[in-house]
XYZ file of N, CA and C in Angstrom:
207
model
N -6.295 16.927 -8.789
C -4.987 17.201 -9.300
C -4.400 18.433 -8.677
N -3.517 19.045 -9.423
C -2.859 20.247 -8.944
C -1.519 19.939 -8.313
N -0.804 21.013 -8.040
C 0.514 20.888 -7.424
C 0.387 21.231 -5.949
N 0.884 20.365 -5.070
C 0.791 20.641 -3.635
C 1.682 21.821 -3.243
N 1.525 22.337 -2.025
C 2.281 23.515 -1.600
C 3.797 23.383 -1.745
N 4.346 22.175 -1.631
C 5.785 21.978 -1.771
C 6.280 22.183 -3.186
N 5.373 22.260 -4.162
C 5.742 22.521 -5.539
C 6.075 21.289 -6.356
N 6.025 20.110 -5.763
C 6.342 18.884 -6.503
C 5.046 18.127 -6.768
N 4.683 17.945 -8.046
C 3.441 17.212 -8.332
C 3.572 15.742 -7.966
N 2.468 15.088 -7.608
C 2.515 13.661 -7.306
C 2.970 12.879 -8.536
N 3.712 11.782 -8.306
C 4.274 11.033 -9.428
C 3.607 9.687 -9.663
N 2.677 9.289 -8.828
C 2.040 7.992 -9.017
C 0.712 7.930 -8.298
N 0.184 6.733 -8.238
C -1.113 6.516 -7.603
C -0.956 6.279 -6.105
N -2.079 6.292 -5.406
C -2.118 5.936 -3.989
C -2.884 4.635 -3.852
N -2.308 3.698 -3.109
C -2.965 2.427 -2.811
C -3.242 2.427 -1.315
N -4.507 2.235 -0.949
C -4.846 2.250 0.475
C -5.903 1.195 0.759
N -6.054 0.865 2.031
C -7.053 -0.121 2.403
C -7.105 -0.303 3.905
N -7.851 -1.308 4.322
C -8.012 -1.633 5.737
C -7.737 -3.121 5.923
N -6.904 -3.453 6.896
C -6.610 -4.845 7.235
C -7.621 -5.299 8.280
N -8.265 -6.434 7.999
C -9.244 -6.987 8.940
C -8.774 -8.344 9.450
N -9.049 -8.620 10.708
C -8.801 -9.934 11.283
C -9.685 -10.941 10.547
N -9.119 -12.059 10.095
C -9.872 -13.009 9.273
C -10.967 -13.736 10.041
N -10.860 -13.799 11.370
C -11.875 -14.494 12.165
C -12.898 -13.507 12.725
N -12.417 -12.485 13.415
C -13.310 -11.535 14.083
C -13.850 -10.468 13.134
N -13.230 -10.328 11.950
C -13.618 -9.305 10.974
C -13.509 -7.893 11.558
N -12.595 -7.722 12.515
C -12.357 -6.422 13.137
C -11.075 -5.824 12.562
N -10.950 -4.488 12.537
C -9.715 -3.859 12.055
C -8.506 -4.358 12.837
N -7.406 -4.566 12.133
C -6.203 -5.133 12.734
C -5.072 -4.115 12.654
N -4.741 -3.507 13.780
C -3.651 -2.542 13.839
C -2.312 -3.236 13.969
N -1.266 -2.593 13.467
C 0.086 -3.125 13.591
C 0.435 -4.216 12.602
N -0.411 -4.450 11.617
C -0.141 -5.484 10.611
C 0.835 -4.954 9.563
N 1.744 -5.805 9.095
C 2.660 -5.439 8.024
C 2.007 -5.775 6.693
N 1.961 -4.800 5.795
C 1.365 -4.970 4.472
C 2.478 -4.788 3.449
N 2.549 -5.686 2.463
C 3.569 -5.598 1.423
C 2.929 -5.357 0.064
N 3.564 -4.496 -0.726
C 3.161 -4.202 -2.091
C 4.304 -4.662 -2.995
N 4.041 -5.695 -3.818
C 5.079 -6.331 -4.624
C 4.727 -6.216 -6.104
N 5.662 -5.755 -6.954
C 5.386 -5.725 -8.393
C 5.060 -7.135 -8.902
N 3.904 -7.323 -9.540
C 3.463 -8.654 -9.976
C 4.372 -9.238 -11.047
N 4.926 -8.380 -11.907
C 5.738 -8.863 -13.012
C 7.192 -9.081 -12.630
N 7.612 -8.601 -11.445
C 9.000 -8.736 -11.018
C 9.057 -8.819 -9.502
N 8.701 -9.991 -8.927
C 8.651 -10.138 -7.472
C 9.992 -9.863 -6.781
N 11.109 -9.942 -7.536
C 12.415 -9.672 -6.940
C 12.705 -8.175 -6.855
N 11.861 -7.375 -7.471
C 12.052 -5.919 -7.465
C 11.765 -5.358 -6.077
N 11.856 -4.073 -5.973
C 11.667 -3.388 -4.692
C 10.286 -3.661 -4.099
N 10.272 -4.268 -2.933
C 9.034 -4.522 -2.195
C 8.830 -3.357 -1.242
N 7.637 -2.806 -1.235
C 7.322 -1.719 -0.313
C 6.505 -2.279 0.843
N 6.747 -1.768 2.039
C 5.997 -2.223 3.204
C 5.377 -1.033 3.929
N 4.253 -1.304 4.567
C 3.569 -0.319 5.406
C 3.018 -1.056 6.613
N 2.767 -0.329 7.679
C 2.171 -0.912 8.884
C 0.807 -0.270 9.091
N -0.202 -1.104 9.322
C -1.550 -0.575 9.520
C -1.635 0.167 10.856
N -2.462 1.217 10.876
C -2.638 1.991 12.107
C -3.645 1.299 13.031
N -4.008 1.956 14.106
C -4.920 1.366 15.083
C -6.283 1.008 14.528
N -6.684 1.649 13.421
C -7.961 1.353 12.773
C -7.790 0.390 11.599
N -6.575 -0.192 11.467
C -6.318 -1.156 10.396
C -5.982 -0.536 9.055
N -5.895 0.807 8.978
C -5.666 1.488 7.701
C -4.187 1.499 7.321
N -3.930 1.389 6.008
C -2.576 1.517 5.479
C -2.630 2.322 4.185
N -1.499 2.925 3.815
C -1.419 3.737 2.599
C -0.036 3.568 1.979
N -0.017 3.382 0.662
C 1.202 3.466 -0.134
C 1.012 4.656 -1.067
N 1.899 5.637 -1.015
C 1.794 6.821 -1.865
C 2.798 6.727 -3.010
N 2.535 7.470 -4.073
C 3.436 7.565 -5.232
C 3.793 6.199 -5.811
N 2.777 5.369 -6.030
C 2.976 4.032 -6.608
C 2.968 4.160 -8.133
N 4.068 3.745 -8.797
C 4.105 3.815 -10.263
C 3.042 2.912 -10.895
N 2.656 3.244 -12.137
C 1.706 2.410 -12.872
C 2.232 0.978 -12.962
N 1.324 0.027 -12.918
C 1.705 -1.375 -13.050
C 0.761 -2.267 -12.286
N 1.061 -3.557 -12.324
C 0.276 -4.560 -11.585
C 1.048 -4.953 -10.349
N 0.337 -5.096 -9.236
C 0.986 -5.387 -7.946
C 0.244 -6.500 -7.216
N 0.972 -7.173 -6.351
C 0.392 -8.124 -5.415
C 0.417 -7.453 -4.049
N -0.649 -7.613 -3.297
C -0.768 -6.998 -1.982
C -0.932 -8.117 -0.976
N -0.117 -8.115 0.049
C -0.214 -9.189 1.031
C 0.311 -8.777 2.372
């Protein structure tokens, strides 16, 4: 916890992971990842792009249930 140097405390959770190629099981860079509210799919969809190691991060995610795809 704590307040970061900018003085604004974090407002939500962090969702992170690694995208893997479904056949080679290797990290997949440049993949688009979407985070969609499960209870309201028409609501704001957030997107991220995986880095060269397949990693992605969504910061400041409000409490709730989400679909990741």
